[in-house]
XYZ file of C-alpha atoms in Angstrom:
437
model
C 90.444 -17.316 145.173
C 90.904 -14.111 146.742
C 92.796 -10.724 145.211
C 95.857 -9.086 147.113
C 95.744 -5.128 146.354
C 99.213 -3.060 146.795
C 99.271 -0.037 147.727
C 98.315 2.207 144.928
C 100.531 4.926 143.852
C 99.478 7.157 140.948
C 101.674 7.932 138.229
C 101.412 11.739 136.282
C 102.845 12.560 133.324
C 104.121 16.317 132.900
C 101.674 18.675 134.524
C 101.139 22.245 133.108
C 100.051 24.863 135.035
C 95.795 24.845 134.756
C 94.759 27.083 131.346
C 91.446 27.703 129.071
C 90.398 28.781 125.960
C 89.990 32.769 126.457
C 86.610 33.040 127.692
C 85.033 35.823 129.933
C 85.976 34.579 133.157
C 82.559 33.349 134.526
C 81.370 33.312 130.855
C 79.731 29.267 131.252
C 79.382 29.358 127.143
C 80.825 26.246 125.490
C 83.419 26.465 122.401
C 83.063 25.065 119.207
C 85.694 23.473 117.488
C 86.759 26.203 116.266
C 87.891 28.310 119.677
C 86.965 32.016 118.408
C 82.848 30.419 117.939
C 80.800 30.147 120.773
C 77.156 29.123 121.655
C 74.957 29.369 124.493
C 75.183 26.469 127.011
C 71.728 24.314 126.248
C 70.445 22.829 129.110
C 68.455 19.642 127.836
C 69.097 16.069 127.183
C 68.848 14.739 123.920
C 68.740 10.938 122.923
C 69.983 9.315 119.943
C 70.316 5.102 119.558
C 72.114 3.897 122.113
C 73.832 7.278 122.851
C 72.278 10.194 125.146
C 73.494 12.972 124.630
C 73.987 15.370 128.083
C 75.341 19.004 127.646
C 78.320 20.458 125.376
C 81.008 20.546 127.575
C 82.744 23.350 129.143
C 85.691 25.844 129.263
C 87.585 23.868 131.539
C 86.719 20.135 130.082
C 87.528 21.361 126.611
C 90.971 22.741 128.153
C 91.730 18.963 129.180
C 90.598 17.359 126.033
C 92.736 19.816 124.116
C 95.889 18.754 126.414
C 95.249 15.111 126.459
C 95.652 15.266 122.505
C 99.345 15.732 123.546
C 99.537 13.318 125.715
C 99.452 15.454 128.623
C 98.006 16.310 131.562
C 97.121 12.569 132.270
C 96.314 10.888 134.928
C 97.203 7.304 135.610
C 97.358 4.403 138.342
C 99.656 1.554 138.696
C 98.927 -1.130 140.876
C 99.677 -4.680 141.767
C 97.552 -7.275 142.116
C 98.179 -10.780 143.863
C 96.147 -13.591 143.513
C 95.633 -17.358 144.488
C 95.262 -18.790 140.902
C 95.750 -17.275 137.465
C 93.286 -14.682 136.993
C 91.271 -15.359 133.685
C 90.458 -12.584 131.856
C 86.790 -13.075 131.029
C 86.122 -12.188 135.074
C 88.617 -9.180 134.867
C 86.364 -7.897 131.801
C 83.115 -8.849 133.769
C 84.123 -6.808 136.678
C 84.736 -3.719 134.730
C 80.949 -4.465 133.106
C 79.650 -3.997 136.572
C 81.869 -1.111 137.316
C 80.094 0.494 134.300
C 77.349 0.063 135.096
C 77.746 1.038 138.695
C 78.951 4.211 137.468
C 78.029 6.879 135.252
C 81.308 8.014 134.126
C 82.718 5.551 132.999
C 79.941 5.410 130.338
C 80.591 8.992 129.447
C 82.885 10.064 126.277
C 83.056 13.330 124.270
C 81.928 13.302 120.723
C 81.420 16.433 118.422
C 77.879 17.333 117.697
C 78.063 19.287 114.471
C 80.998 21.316 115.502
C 80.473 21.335 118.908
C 82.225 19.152 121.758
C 79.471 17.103 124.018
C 79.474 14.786 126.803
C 77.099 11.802 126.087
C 76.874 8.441 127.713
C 76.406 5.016 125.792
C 74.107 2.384 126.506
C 75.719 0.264 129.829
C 74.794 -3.064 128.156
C 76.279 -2.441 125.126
C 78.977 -0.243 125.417
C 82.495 -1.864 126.628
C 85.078 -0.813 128.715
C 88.486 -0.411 126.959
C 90.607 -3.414 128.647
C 93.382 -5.187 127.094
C 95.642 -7.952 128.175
C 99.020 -7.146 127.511
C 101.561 -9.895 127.107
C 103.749 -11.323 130.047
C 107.369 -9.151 130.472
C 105.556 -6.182 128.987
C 107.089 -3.335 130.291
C 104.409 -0.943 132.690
C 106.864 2.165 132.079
C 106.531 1.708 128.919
C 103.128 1.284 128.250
C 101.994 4.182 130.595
C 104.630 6.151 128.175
C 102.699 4.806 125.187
C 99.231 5.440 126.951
C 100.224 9.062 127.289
C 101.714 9.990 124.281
C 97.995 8.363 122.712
C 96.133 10.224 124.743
C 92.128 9.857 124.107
C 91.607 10.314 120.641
C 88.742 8.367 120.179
C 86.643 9.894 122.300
C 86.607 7.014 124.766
C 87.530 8.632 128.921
C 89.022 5.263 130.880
C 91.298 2.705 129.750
C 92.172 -0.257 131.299
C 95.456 -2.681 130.644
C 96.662 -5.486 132.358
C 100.012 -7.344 132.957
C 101.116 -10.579 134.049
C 104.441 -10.620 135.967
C 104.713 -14.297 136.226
C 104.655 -16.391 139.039
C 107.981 -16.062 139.382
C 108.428 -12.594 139.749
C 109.729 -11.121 142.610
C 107.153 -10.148 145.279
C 107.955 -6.507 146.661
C 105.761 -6.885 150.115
C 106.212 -10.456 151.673
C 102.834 -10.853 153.362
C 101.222 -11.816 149.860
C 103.387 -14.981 149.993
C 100.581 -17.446 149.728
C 99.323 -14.851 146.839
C 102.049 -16.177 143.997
C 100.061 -14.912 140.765
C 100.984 -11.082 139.960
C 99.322 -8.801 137.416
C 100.080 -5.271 136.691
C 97.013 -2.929 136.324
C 97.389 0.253 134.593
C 93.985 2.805 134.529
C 94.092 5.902 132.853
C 90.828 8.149 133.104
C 90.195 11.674 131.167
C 90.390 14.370 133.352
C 87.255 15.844 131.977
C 85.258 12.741 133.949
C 87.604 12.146 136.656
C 89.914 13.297 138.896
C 92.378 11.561 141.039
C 89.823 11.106 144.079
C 87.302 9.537 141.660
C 89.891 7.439 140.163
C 90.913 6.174 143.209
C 87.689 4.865 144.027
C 87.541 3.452 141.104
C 90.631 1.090 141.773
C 89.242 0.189 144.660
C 85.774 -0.657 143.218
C 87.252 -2.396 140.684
C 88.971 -4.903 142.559
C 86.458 -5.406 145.293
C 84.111 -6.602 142.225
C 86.867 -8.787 141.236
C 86.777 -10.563 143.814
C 83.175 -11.090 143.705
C 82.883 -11.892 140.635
C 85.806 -14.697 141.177
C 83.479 -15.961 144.030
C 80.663 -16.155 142.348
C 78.564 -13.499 144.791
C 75.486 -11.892 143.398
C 76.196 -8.535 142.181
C 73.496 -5.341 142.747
C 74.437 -2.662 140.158
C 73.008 -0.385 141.822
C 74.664 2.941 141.133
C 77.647 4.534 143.412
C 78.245 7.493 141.999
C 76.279 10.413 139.965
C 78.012 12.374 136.815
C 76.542 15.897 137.092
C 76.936 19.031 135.305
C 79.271 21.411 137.973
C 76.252 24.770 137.811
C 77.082 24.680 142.023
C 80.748 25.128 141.070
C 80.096 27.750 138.362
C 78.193 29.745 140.617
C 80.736 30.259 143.074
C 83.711 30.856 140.702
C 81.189 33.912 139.711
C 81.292 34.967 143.218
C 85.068 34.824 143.464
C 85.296 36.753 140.371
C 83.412 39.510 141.213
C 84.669 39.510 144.698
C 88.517 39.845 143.333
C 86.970 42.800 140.816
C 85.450 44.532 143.748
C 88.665 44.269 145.903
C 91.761 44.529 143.633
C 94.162 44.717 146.985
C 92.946 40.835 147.172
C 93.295 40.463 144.217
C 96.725 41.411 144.390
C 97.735 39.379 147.563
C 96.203 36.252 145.274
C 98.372 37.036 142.553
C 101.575 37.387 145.281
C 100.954 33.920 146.246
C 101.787 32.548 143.246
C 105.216 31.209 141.593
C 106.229 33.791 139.593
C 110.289 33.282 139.348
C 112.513 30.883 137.462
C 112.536 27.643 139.563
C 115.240 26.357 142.327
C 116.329 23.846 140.549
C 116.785 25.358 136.966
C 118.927 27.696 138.495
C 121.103 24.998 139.433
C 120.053 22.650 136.640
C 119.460 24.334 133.557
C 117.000 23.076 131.275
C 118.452 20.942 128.660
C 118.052 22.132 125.059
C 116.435 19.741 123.332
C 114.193 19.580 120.026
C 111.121 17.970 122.461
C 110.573 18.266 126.163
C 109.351 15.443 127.621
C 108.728 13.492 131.174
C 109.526 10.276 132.036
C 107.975 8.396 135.292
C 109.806 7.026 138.175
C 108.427 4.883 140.870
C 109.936 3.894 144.391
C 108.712 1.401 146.246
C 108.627 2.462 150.462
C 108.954 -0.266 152.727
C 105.546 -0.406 155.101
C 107.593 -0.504 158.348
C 108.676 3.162 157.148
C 105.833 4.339 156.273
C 104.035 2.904 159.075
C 106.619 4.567 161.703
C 106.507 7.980 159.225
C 102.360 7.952 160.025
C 102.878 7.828 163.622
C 105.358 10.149 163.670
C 102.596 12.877 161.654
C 99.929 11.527 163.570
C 101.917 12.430 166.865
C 103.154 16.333 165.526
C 100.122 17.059 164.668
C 100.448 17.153 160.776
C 98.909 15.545 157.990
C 100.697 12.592 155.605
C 100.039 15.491 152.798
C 101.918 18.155 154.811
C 104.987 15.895 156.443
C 105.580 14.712 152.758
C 105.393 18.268 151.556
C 108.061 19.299 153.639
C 110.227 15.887 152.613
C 110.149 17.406 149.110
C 111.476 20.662 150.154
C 114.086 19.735 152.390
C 115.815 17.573 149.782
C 115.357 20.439 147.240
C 117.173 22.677 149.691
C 120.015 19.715 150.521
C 120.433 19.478 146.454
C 120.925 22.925 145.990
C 123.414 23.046 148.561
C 125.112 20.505 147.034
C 125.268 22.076 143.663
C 127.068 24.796 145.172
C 124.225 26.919 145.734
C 124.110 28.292 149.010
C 122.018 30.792 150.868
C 120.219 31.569 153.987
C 117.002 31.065 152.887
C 115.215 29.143 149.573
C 111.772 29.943 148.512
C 110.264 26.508 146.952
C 106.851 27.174 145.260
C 104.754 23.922 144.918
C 101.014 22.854 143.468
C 99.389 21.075 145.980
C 95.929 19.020 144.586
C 92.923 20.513 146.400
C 89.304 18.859 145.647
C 86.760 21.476 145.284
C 84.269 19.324 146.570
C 84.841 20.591 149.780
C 83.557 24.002 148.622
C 80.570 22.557 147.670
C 77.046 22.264 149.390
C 74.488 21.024 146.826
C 76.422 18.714 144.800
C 75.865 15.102 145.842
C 78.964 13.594 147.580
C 79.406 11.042 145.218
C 79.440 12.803 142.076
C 82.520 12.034 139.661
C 84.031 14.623 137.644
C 87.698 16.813 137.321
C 87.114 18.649 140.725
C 90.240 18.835 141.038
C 91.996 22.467 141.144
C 95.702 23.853 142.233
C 96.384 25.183 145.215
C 100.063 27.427 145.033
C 101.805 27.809 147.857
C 104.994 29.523 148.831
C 107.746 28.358 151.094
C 110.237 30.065 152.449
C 112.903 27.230 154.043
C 115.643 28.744 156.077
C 118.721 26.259 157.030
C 118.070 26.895 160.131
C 114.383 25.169 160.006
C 115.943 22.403 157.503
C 117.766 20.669 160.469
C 114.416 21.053 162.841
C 112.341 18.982 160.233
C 109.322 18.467 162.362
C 108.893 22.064 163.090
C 109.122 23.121 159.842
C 106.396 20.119 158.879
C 103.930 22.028 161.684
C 104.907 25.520 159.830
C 103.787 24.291 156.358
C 100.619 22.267 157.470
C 98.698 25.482 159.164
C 99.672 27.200 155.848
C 98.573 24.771 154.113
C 95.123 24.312 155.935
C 94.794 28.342 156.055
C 94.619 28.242 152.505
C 92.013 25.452 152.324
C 89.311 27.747 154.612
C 89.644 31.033 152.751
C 88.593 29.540 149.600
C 92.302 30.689 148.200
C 92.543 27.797 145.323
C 89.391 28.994 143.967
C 90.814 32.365 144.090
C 94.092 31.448 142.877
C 92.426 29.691 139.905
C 90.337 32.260 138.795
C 93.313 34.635 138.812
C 95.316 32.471 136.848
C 92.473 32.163 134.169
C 92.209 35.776 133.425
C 96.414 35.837 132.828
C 96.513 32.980 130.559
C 96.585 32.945 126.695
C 93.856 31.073 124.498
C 94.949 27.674 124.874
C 93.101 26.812 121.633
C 95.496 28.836 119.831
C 98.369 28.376 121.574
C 98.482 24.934 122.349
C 100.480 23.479 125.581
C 103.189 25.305 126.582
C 105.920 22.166 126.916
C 106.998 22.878 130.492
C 107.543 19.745 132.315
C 106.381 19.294 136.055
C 107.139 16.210 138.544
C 104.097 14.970 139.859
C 104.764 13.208 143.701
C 101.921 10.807 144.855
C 102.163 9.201 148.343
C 100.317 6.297 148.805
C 98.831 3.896 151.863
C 96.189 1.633 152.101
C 93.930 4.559 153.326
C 95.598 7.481 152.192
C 96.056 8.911 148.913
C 98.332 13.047 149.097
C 98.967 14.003 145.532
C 101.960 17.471 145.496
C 103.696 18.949 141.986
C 106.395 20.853 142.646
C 107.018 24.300 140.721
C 110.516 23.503 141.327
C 110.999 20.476 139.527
């Protein structure tokens, strides 16, 4: 029997803007509990049973674990799978036992240590994955709704749930015709352990060892990825720091390239008052002949998937404003585009697994005038785009934005809902969150 995998689009529930526990900016000290106590970052491992305990964890971890109480900030996949024969679900579960123990991570979970938040990782043999199989007709909105507003209160970092459709379900991309079994994966990962490059990989891991395990091949768990402490990372957000102290002009022009004003489309769409702000997810299914003819189309202007659907987004904003009533002869759209700082990085191994993931603002000013010469405008916004990406400007932009935020600890999430847009092919994977929606 052999496993069909869909495209995989990620869902995201509302996105805030990145934020931290007040700390010195730079300042690699852990928080306790409590966010006003501190204590110096101890660099040792420590065992205990079947748990090892790694380091406490830092500003930026603690900032997601804080958020993910509220069922924010999380990160989650959808996909399909087709298969030959009903999938049992004693070889789903054995699969994710080799993808533990293939990788790191997904052993890892936070756990207070006196009053202080660690990372530790459990035994492999011992320690299971959290996978459930969720009745036929269960709704996947729903359950990614439910996932979210649970969040990761027991400490555990990936979950994994599965769906059957039935075999009579309809089948959204005909060439898995001879595949007539259907199951709906959902994997949610903590953002403290992964980001939406690892947990990509991960999908893709997991269903390759499906299918070995459903043929009955020999599996080497060998490990594919490392989880490391980010000291190479650290080290250069010091630099940026004291390089935007030394030179407050660039600091400034950092600053300017942030959103600072009220959002296009709450101008036009005012923000409902309600009791609770909350997000709900929608999915859209593109047909592969478009998106097949939209990649050629990039690939022959010169401009990335990332970029062309960047440009998608704020063409329709404009065309929806305009058809509010709200016209003018230019719109600036500010957008968070989803930068890996891996790329930034020298020492740390390639295939280290963690929340690399960082913000990278970016300004656009859309005239009406470049709205009706789309392709154009698409080769504007992609050298802006890649400009940013050499000059080490989401780094910069994120260490700015540290140093104006409030203590998070105190505060708790602002509820400010964002719309995250993930476009998705069988070798491509562009995540962009609007500032405007």
């Amino acid at each position: 029997m052999s496993l069909w995998l869909r495209s995989v689009p990620r869902l995201r529930a509302p996105f805030l803007p990145a934020s931290a526990p007040r700390l010195a900016l730079g300042d690699r000290r852990v928080l306790r509990e409590e966010p006003n106590q501190r204590i110096c970052l101890l660099r040792r491992t420590l065992s205990s049973g079947d748990v090892k305990w790694l380091w406490p964890i830092d500003r930026e971890s603690l900032s997601f674990h804080l958020v993910h109480k509220h069922g924010t900030r999380m990160g989650l996949y959808l996909m399909t799978l087709n298969s030959v024969n009903l999938l049992k679900t004693e070889d789903v579960e054995r699969a994710l036992f080799h993808l533990q123990r293939k990788n790191p991570a997904l052993r890892v979970d936070l756990r207070l240590r006196g009053n202080v938040w660690w990372f530790c990782e459990q035994d492999g043999n011992t320690h299971k994955v959290d996978f459930k199989r969720l009745n036929e007709g269960t709704s996947s909105t729903e359950e990614i709704q439910r996932m979210c507003e649970k969040g990761f209160p027991d400490g555990a970092t990936w979950k994994f749930r599965m769906i059957p459709r039935g075999k009579e379900a309809p089948r959204d991309m005909p060439e898995v015709k001879d595949f007539p079994y259907q199951y709906n994966i959902i994997m949610t990962s903590h953002h403290a352990v992964s980001d939406g490059l690892s947990a990509s990989l991960m999908a893709k891991q997991m269903v390759e060892l499906l299918n070995d395990v459903i043929l009955g091949r020999h599996i080497n768990d060998e490990a594919t990825s490392q989880f490391v402490q980010r000291e190479e990372l650290w080290e250069i957000e010091s630099r940026i720091i004291k390089k935007l102290e030394d030179d407050p002009q660039r600091h400034d022009y950092v600053k300017q390239t942030m959103p600072l004003s009220t959002p296009l489309l709450l101008q036009a769409f005012p923000r409902p008052s309600v009791d609770e702000v909350t997000t709900r997810h929608l999915s859209r299914i593109i047909d592969g002949d478009v998106t097949q003819k939209f990649e050629k189309q990039c690939k022959s202007h010169g401009v990335t998937i990332h970029s062309a659907f960047s440009a998608v987004i704020n063409t329709a904003i404009v065309s929806l404003m305009q058809k509010s009533g709200i016209s003018q002869q230019s719109y600036q759209i500010a957008g968070n585009h989803i930068v890996s700082m891996l790329r930034y990085l020298k020492r740390t191994p390639r295939d280290a697994m963690g929340g690399y993931a960082v913000l990278r603002s970016h300004i656009s000013r859309l005239t009406n005038d470049q709205a009706n010469h789309f392709w154009e405008y698409a080769q504007e916004l992609n050298g802006d785009l890649r400009e940013g990406l050499t000059s080490e400007l989401p780094l910069e932009q994120k260490m700015a934005r540290l140093g104006a935020q409030p203590d998070l600890g105190r505060s708790g999430p602002r509820s400010h809902p964002r719309l995250c847009t993930t476009t998705g092919s069988p070798t491509s994977v562009a995540s962009r969150c609007p500032n405007d929606v």
